[in-house]
């Protein structure tokens, strides 16, 4: 099992010693335990280590997030020159690698919060209102997805079709869902 930044964030948040710590990131992102968590953190690190303007940092973040790798590669020389003067070439390269890797899958803070709230709500409803949850999932799924992805998890909740009560969509019928 490969160690990733989610595991590293969890370790550090529990007070465990970091694995592969980059001191410059720890100093710049103390609330995040030195781990890039949001795109705003990426911008902050880029701005602080290069001395560039907020607009330039935003532009860099956008290029990384949108996978405009030609533009990202063009920023490499300037980043390394300015960041290496502050934190040394080895740390500057480690930071660069993390910025580029993180930026390709990271979210901005508002999206991260929205996804977290949505995930929590979905988990709550799936646990506490399991039949209602699966009825809604099945109602909004393609037949192929029902058969290939959902069937094994919800088949025990389904009643067979009934000529008298079946409809075009999944509905709750007693303690089962029926189409």
mmCIF file of N, CA and C in Angstrom, residues 23-111:
data_model
loop_
_atom_site.group_PDB
_atom_site.id
_atom_site.type_symbol
_atom_site.label_atom_id
_atom_site.label_comp_id
_atom_site.label_asym_id
_atom_site.label_seq_id
_atom_site.Cartn_x
_atom_site.Cartn_y
_atom_site.Cartn_z
ATOM 1 N N UNK A 23 10.147 21.014 5.147
ATOM 2 C CA UNK A 23 10.053 22.084 6.151
ATOM 3 C C UNK A 23 9.429 23.378 5.637
ATOM 4 N N UNK A 24 9.680 23.727 4.385
ATOM 5 C CA UNK A 24 9.101 24.961 3.847
ATOM 6 C C UNK A 24 7.581 24.884 3.827
ATOM 7 N N UNK A 25 7.032 23.719 3.493
ATOM 8 C CA UNK A 25 5.576 23.558 3.477
ATOM 9 C C UNK A 25 5.013 23.576 4.894
ATOM 10 N N UNK A 26 5.723 22.978 5.818
ATOM 11 C CA UNK A 26 5.275 22.980 7.216
ATOM 12 C C UNK A 26 5.213 24.414 7.735
ATOM 13 N N UNK A 27 6.183 25.223 7.368
ATOM 14 C CA UNK A 27 6.209 26.623 7.807
ATOM 15 C C UNK A 27 5.112 27.445 7.137
ATOM 16 N N UNK A 28 4.850 27.188 5.859
ATOM 17 C CA UNK A 28 3.877 27.986 5.121
ATOM 18 C C UNK A 28 2.430 27.538 5.338
ATOM 19 N N UNK A 29 2.241 26.280 5.707
ATOM 20 C CA UNK A 29 0.887 25.734 5.861
ATOM 21 C C UNK A 29 0.705 25.108 7.247
ATOM 22 N N UNK A 30 0.844 25.888 8.315
ATOM 23 C CA UNK A 30 0.764 25.299 9.654
ATOM 24 C C UNK A 30 -0.610 24.709 9.985
ATOM 25 N N UNK A 31 -1.703 25.339 9.547
ATOM 26 C CA UNK A 31 -3.044 24.821 9.840
ATOM 27 C C UNK A 31 -3.305 23.502 9.126
ATOM 28 N N UNK A 32 -2.603 23.275 8.017
ATOM 29 C CA UNK A 32 -2.763 22.057 7.224
ATOM 30 C C UNK A 32 -1.651 21.047 7.512
ATOM 31 N N UNK A 33 -0.876 21.298 8.571
ATOM 32 C CA UNK A 33 0.209 20.411 8.981
ATOM 33 C C UNK A 33 1.262 20.226 7.882
ATOM 34 N N UNK A 34 1.433 21.261 7.035
ATOM 35 C CA UNK A 34 2.436 21.196 5.981
ATOM 36 C C UNK A 34 2.026 20.356 4.785
ATOM 37 N N UNK A 35 0.731 20.092 4.656
ATOM 38 C CA UNK A 35 0.223 19.285 3.543
ATOM 39 C C UNK A 35 -0.657 20.175 2.672
ATOM 40 N N UNK A 36 -0.445 20.127 1.364
ATOM 41 C CA UNK A 36 -1.310 20.868 0.455
ATOM 42 C C UNK A 36 -2.701 20.249 0.505
ATOM 43 N N UNK A 37 -3.693 21.051 0.919
ATOM 44 C CA UNK A 37 -5.053 20.555 1.082
ATOM 45 C C UNK A 37 -5.997 21.222 0.083
ATOM 46 N N UNK A 38 -5.793 22.508 -0.190
ATOM 47 C CA UNK A 38 -6.668 23.234 -1.108
ATOM 48 C C UNK A 38 -5.834 23.993 -2.137
ATOM 49 N N UNK A 39 -6.502 24.425 -3.195
ATOM 50 C CA UNK A 39 -5.815 25.211 -4.215
ATOM 51 C C UNK A 39 -5.356 26.556 -3.658
ATOM 52 N N UNK A 40 -6.066 27.059 -2.668
ATOM 53 C CA UNK A 40 -5.634 28.309 -2.044
ATOM 54 C C UNK A 40 -4.272 28.135 -1.374
ATOM 55 N N UNK A 41 -4.038 26.957 -0.803
ATOM 56 C CA UNK A 41 -2.725 26.651 -0.219
ATOM 57 C C UNK A 41 -1.645 26.616 -1.282
ATOM 58 N N UNK A 42 -1.975 26.040 -2.427
ATOM 59 C CA UNK A 42 -1.031 26.000 -3.553
ATOM 60 C C UNK A 42 -0.660 27.425 -3.962
ATOM 61 N N UNK A 43 -1.661 28.282 -4.096
ATOM 62 C CA UNK A 43 -1.385 29.673 -4.460
ATOM 63 C C UNK A 43 -0.507 30.364 -3.430
ATOM 64 N N UNK A 44 -0.815 30.155 -2.158
ATOM 65 C CA UNK A 44 -0.049 30.799 -1.079
ATOM 66 C C UNK A 44 1.414 30.374 -1.138
ATOM 67 N N UNK A 45 1.652 29.080 -1.279
ATOM 68 C CA UNK A 45 3.027 28.571 -1.322
ATOM 69 C C UNK A 45 3.753 29.150 -2.522
ATOM 70 N N UNK A 46 3.114 29.139 -3.685
ATOM 71 C CA UNK A 46 3.752 29.667 -4.899
ATOM 72 C C UNK A 46 4.076 31.149 -4.730
ATOM 73 N N UNK A 47 3.115 31.913 -4.203
ATOM 74 C CA UNK A 47 3.313 33.361 -4.022
ATOM 75 C C UNK A 47 4.435 33.652 -3.025
ATOM 76 N N UNK A 48 4.428 32.940 -1.894
ATOM 77 C CA UNK A 48 5.437 33.184 -0.849
ATOM 78 C C UNK A 48 6.839 32.814 -1.306
ATOM 79 N N UNK A 49 6.965 31.715 -2.037
ATOM 80 C CA UNK A 49 8.304 31.264 -2.420
ATOM 81 C C UNK A 49 8.868 31.976 -3.639
ATOM 82 N N UNK A 50 7.980 32.578 -4.442
ATOM 83 C CA UNK A 50 8.482 33.279 -5.624
ATOM 84 C C UNK A 50 8.441 34.792 -5.478
ATOM 85 N N UNK A 51 7.659 35.289 -4.506
ATOM 86 C CA UNK A 51 7.522 36.738 -4.367
ATOM 87 C C UNK A 51 6.660 37.348 -5.452
ATOM 88 N N UNK A 52 5.897 36.546 -6.164
ATOM 89 C CA UNK A 52 5.069 37.063 -7.249
ATOM 90 C C UNK A 52 3.791 37.689 -6.700
ATOM 91 N N UNK A 53 3.013 38.282 -7.570
ATOM 92 C CA UNK A 53 1.742 38.891 -7.167
ATOM 93 C C UNK A 53 0.677 37.812 -6.975
ATOM 94 N N UNK A 54 -0.406 38.195 -6.323
ATOM 95 C CA UNK A 54 -1.529 37.275 -6.152
ATOM 96 C C UNK A 54 -2.097 36.837 -7.484
ATOM 97 N N UNK A 55 -2.149 37.750 -8.449
ATOM 98 C CA UNK A 55 -2.682 37.424 -9.776
ATOM 99 C C UNK A 55 -1.809 36.379 -10.473
ATOM 100 N N UNK A 56 -0.485 36.536 -10.340
ATOM 101 C CA UNK A 56 0.425 35.554 -10.957
ATOM 102 C C UNK A 56 0.269 34.186 -10.305
ATOM 103 N N UNK A 57 0.108 34.164 -8.989
ATOM 104 C CA UNK A 57 -0.081 32.895 -8.285
ATOM 105 C C UNK A 57 -1.403 32.244 -8.688
ATOM 106 N N UNK A 58 -2.438 33.052 -8.835
ATOM 107 C CA UNK A 58 -3.732 32.532 -9.283
ATOM 108 C C UNK A 58 -3.615 31.964 -10.689
ATOM 109 N N UNK A 59 -2.902 32.642 -11.536
ATOM 110 C CA UNK A 59 -2.691 32.167 -12.904
ATOM 111 C C UNK A 59 -1.941 30.831 -12.913
ATOM 112 N N UNK A 60 -0.916 30.709 -12.070
ATOM 113 C CA UNK A 60 -0.183 29.456 -11.975
ATOM 114 C C UNK A 60 -1.105 28.334 -11.504
ATOM 115 N N UNK A 61 -1.885 28.603 -10.452
ATOM 116 C CA UNK A 61 -2.823 27.598 -9.938
ATOM 117 C C UNK A 61 -3.804 27.164 -11.020
ATOM 118 N N UNK A 62 -4.330 28.125 -11.763
ATOM 119 C CA UNK A 62 -5.285 27.804 -12.828
ATOM 120 C C UNK A 62 -4.628 26.949 -13.907
ATOM 121 N N UNK A 63 -3.405 27.271 -14.260
ATOM 122 C CA UNK A 63 -2.699 26.476 -15.273
ATOM 123 C C UNK A 63 -2.472 25.041 -14.803
ATOM 124 N N UNK A 64 -2.102 24.883 -13.543
ATOM 125 C CA UNK A 64 -1.884 23.531 -13.013
ATOM 126 C C UNK A 64 -3.211 22.785 -12.956
ATOM 127 N N UNK A 65 -4.252 23.443 -12.422
ATOM 128 C CA UNK A 65 -5.557 22.792 -12.266
ATOM 129 C C UNK A 65 -6.163 22.401 -13.605
ATOM 130 N N UNK A 66 -5.935 23.220 -14.612
ATOM 131 C CA UNK A 66 -6.498 22.942 -15.936
ATOM 132 C C UNK A 66 -5.560 22.110 -16.801
ATOM 133 N N UNK A 67 -4.484 21.652 -16.174
ATOM 134 C CA UNK A 67 -3.508 20.777 -16.829
ATOM 135 C C UNK A 67 -2.904 21.404 -18.094
ATOM 136 N N UNK A 68 -2.672 22.701 -18.010
ATOM 137 C CA UNK A 68 -1.991 23.410 -19.097
ATOM 138 C C UNK A 68 -0.491 23.261 -18.849
ATOM 139 N N UNK A 69 0.010 22.069 -19.130
ATOM 140 C CA UNK A 69 1.361 21.707 -18.720
ATOM 141 C C UNK A 69 2.449 22.514 -19.423
ATOM 142 N N UNK A 70 2.180 22.986 -20.608
ATOM 143 C CA UNK A 70 3.179 23.814 -21.286
ATOM 144 C C UNK A 70 3.419 25.107 -20.497
ATOM 145 N N UNK A 71 2.332 25.729 -20.034
ATOM 146 C CA UNK A 71 2.443 26.950 -19.233
ATOM 147 C C UNK A 71 3.081 26.645 -17.877
ATOM 148 N N UNK A 72 2.731 25.507 -17.288
ATOM 149 C CA UNK A 72 3.315 25.113 -16.000
ATOM 150 C C UNK A 72 4.823 24.912 -16.157
ATOM 151 N N UNK A 73 5.216 24.199 -17.193
ATOM 152 C CA UNK A 73 6.651 23.955 -17.438
ATOM 153 C C UNK A 73 7.410 25.257 -17.644
ATOM 154 N N UNK A 74 6.772 26.247 -18.267
ATOM 155 C CA UNK A 74 7.424 27.545 -18.474
ATOM 156 C C UNK A 74 7.677 28.266 -17.156
ATOM 157 N N UNK A 75 6.863 27.979 -16.128
ATOM 158 C CA UNK A 75 7.032 28.626 -14.824
ATOM 159 C C UNK A 75 8.135 27.966 -14.001
ATOM 160 N N UNK A 76 8.570 26.781 -14.405
ATOM 161 C CA UNK A 76 9.527 26.005 -13.613
ATOM 162 C C UNK A 76 10.832 26.758 -13.339
ATOM 163 N N UNK A 77 11.447 27.306 -14.357
ATOM 164 C CA UNK A 77 12.740 27.986 -14.195
ATOM 165 C C UNK A 77 12.669 29.146 -13.214
ATOM 166 N N UNK A 78 11.670 30.000 -13.386
ATOM 167 C CA UNK A 78 11.509 31.144 -12.486
ATOM 168 C C UNK A 78 11.207 30.714 -11.065
ATOM 169 N N UNK A 79 10.369 29.677 -10.915
ATOM 170 C CA UNK A 79 10.061 29.176 -9.586
ATOM 171 C C UNK A 79 11.331 28.666 -8.919
ATOM 172 N N UNK A 80 12.070 27.837 -9.613
ATOM 173 C CA UNK A 80 13.265 27.231 -9.023
ATOM 174 C C UNK A 80 14.287 28.293 -8.643
ATOM 175 N N UNK A 81 14.459 29.266 -9.491
ATOM 176 C CA UNK A 81 15.442 30.322 -9.204
ATOM 177 C C UNK A 81 15.058 31.093 -7.938
ATOM 178 N N UNK A 82 13.808 31.529 -7.857
ATOM 179 C CA UNK A 82 13.378 32.351 -6.730
ATOM 180 C C UNK A 82 13.188 31.530 -5.453
ATOM 181 N N UNK A 83 12.594 30.338 -5.584
ATOM 182 C CA UNK A 83 12.357 29.506 -4.398
ATOM 183 C C UNK A 83 13.667 28.958 -3.847
ATOM 184 N N UNK A 84 14.579 28.568 -4.725
ATOM 185 C CA UNK A 84 15.867 28.024 -4.271
ATOM 186 C C UNK A 84 16.655 29.066 -3.488
ATOM 187 N N UNK A 85 16.496 30.335 -3.851
ATOM 188 C CA UNK A 85 17.183 31.402 -3.118
ATOM 189 C C UNK A 85 16.658 31.502 -1.682
ATOM 190 N N UNK A 86 15.394 31.096 -1.458
ATOM 191 C CA UNK A 86 14.795 31.185 -0.122
ATOM 192 C C UNK A 86 14.957 29.893 0.681
ATOM 193 N N UNK A 87 14.821 28.743 0.019
ATOM 194 C CA UNK A 87 14.784 27.480 0.779
ATOM 195 C C UNK A 87 15.768 26.425 0.288
ATOM 196 N N UNK A 88 16.572 26.772 -0.695
ATOM 197 C CA UNK A 88 17.540 25.814 -1.225
ATOM 198 C C UNK A 88 16.953 25.005 -2.370
ATOM 199 N N UNK A 89 17.843 24.545 -3.283
ATOM 200 C CA UNK A 89 17.354 23.865 -4.491
ATOM 201 C C UNK A 89 16.644 22.532 -4.222
ATOM 202 N N UNK A 90 17.102 21.787 -3.221
ATOM 203 C CA UNK A 90 16.480 20.474 -2.964
ATOM 204 C C UNK A 90 15.039 20.636 -2.484
ATOM 205 N N UNK A 91 14.831 21.524 -1.504
ATOM 206 C CA UNK A 91 13.471 21.764 -1.008
ATOM 207 C C UNK A 91 12.601 22.411 -2.079
ATOM 208 N N UNK A 92 13.192 23.315 -2.858
ATOM 209 C CA UNK A 92 12.433 23.974 -3.927
ATOM 210 C C UNK A 92 11.911 22.929 -4.909
ATOM 211 N N UNK A 93 12.725 21.959 -5.247
ATOM 212 C CA UNK A 93 12.283 20.896 -6.172
ATOM 213 C C UNK A 93 11.193 20.036 -5.532
ATOM 214 N N UNK A 94 11.320 19.731 -4.251
ATOM 215 C CA UNK A 94 10.289 18.942 -3.565
ATOM 216 C C UNK A 94 8.959 19.697 -3.550
ATOM 217 N N UNK A 95 9.019 20.990 -3.279
ATOM 218 C CA UNK A 95 7.811 21.801 -3.264
ATOM 219 C C UNK A 95 7.205 21.843 -4.665
ATOM 220 N N UNK A 96 8.048 22.078 -5.672
ATOM 221 C CA UNK A 96 7.554 22.125 -7.054
ATOM 222 C C UNK A 96 6.820 20.834 -7.417
ATOM 223 N N UNK A 97 7.429 19.717 -7.115
ATOM 224 C CA UNK A 97 6.808 18.430 -7.443
ATOM 225 C C UNK A 97 5.452 18.283 -6.765
ATOM 226 N N UNK A 98 5.352 18.712 -5.518
ATOM 227 C CA UNK A 98 4.072 18.611 -4.814
ATOM 228 C C UNK A 98 3.041 19.588 -5.375
ATOM 229 N N UNK A 99 3.466 20.786 -5.730
ATOM 230 C CA UNK A 99 2.533 21.756 -6.315
ATOM 231 C C UNK A 99 1.917 21.206 -7.597
ATOM 232 N N UNK A 100 2.750 20.683 -8.464
ATOM 233 C CA UNK A 100 2.269 20.186 -9.753
ATOM 234 C C UNK A 100 1.382 18.955 -9.565
ATOM 235 N N UNK A 101 1.802 18.034 -8.718
ATOM 236 C CA UNK A 101 1.005 16.829 -8.486
ATOM 237 C C UNK A 101 -0.322 17.173 -7.836
ATOM 238 N N UNK A 102 -0.296 17.954 -6.766
ATOM 239 C CA UNK A 102 -1.521 18.319 -6.059
ATOM 240 C C UNK A 102 -2.480 19.068 -6.974
ATOM 241 N N UNK A 103 -1.950 20.021 -7.708
ATOM 242 C CA UNK A 103 -2.795 20.876 -8.541
ATOM 243 C C UNK A 103 -3.603 20.136 -9.572
ATOM 244 N N UNK A 104 -3.174 18.961 -9.943
ATOM 245 C CA UNK A 104 -3.885 18.206 -10.966
ATOM 246 C C UNK A 104 -5.126 17.516 -10.417
ATOM 247 N N UNK A 105 -5.253 17.425 -9.107
ATOM 248 C CA UNK A 105 -6.453 16.789 -8.549
ATOM 249 C C UNK A 105 -7.052 17.567 -7.388
ATOM 250 N N UNK A 106 -6.449 18.631 -6.962
ATOM 251 C CA UNK A 106 -6.928 19.368 -5.797
ATOM 252 C C UNK A 106 -8.119 20.257 -6.117
ATOM 253 N N UNK A 107 -8.873 20.595 -5.080
ATOM 254 C CA UNK A 107 -10.042 21.458 -5.198
ATOM 255 C C UNK A 107 -9.770 22.779 -4.492
ATOM 256 N N UNK A 108 -10.562 23.788 -4.867
ATOM 257 C CA UNK A 108 -10.505 25.000 -4.065
ATOM 258 C C UNK A 108 -11.303 24.747 -2.792
ATOM 259 N N UNK A 109 -11.133 25.616 -1.823
ATOM 260 C CA UNK A 109 -11.710 25.386 -0.490
ATOM 261 C C UNK A 109 -13.233 25.266 -0.533
ATOM 262 N N UNK A 110 -13.910 26.122 -1.292
ATOM 263 C CA UNK A 110 -15.376 26.075 -1.307
ATOM 264 C C UNK A 110 -15.879 24.754 -1.884
ATOM 265 N N UNK A 111 -15.226 24.244 -2.922
ATOM 266 C CA UNK A 111 -15.633 22.945 -3.471
ATOM 267 C C UNK A 111 -15.341 21.820 -2.485
#
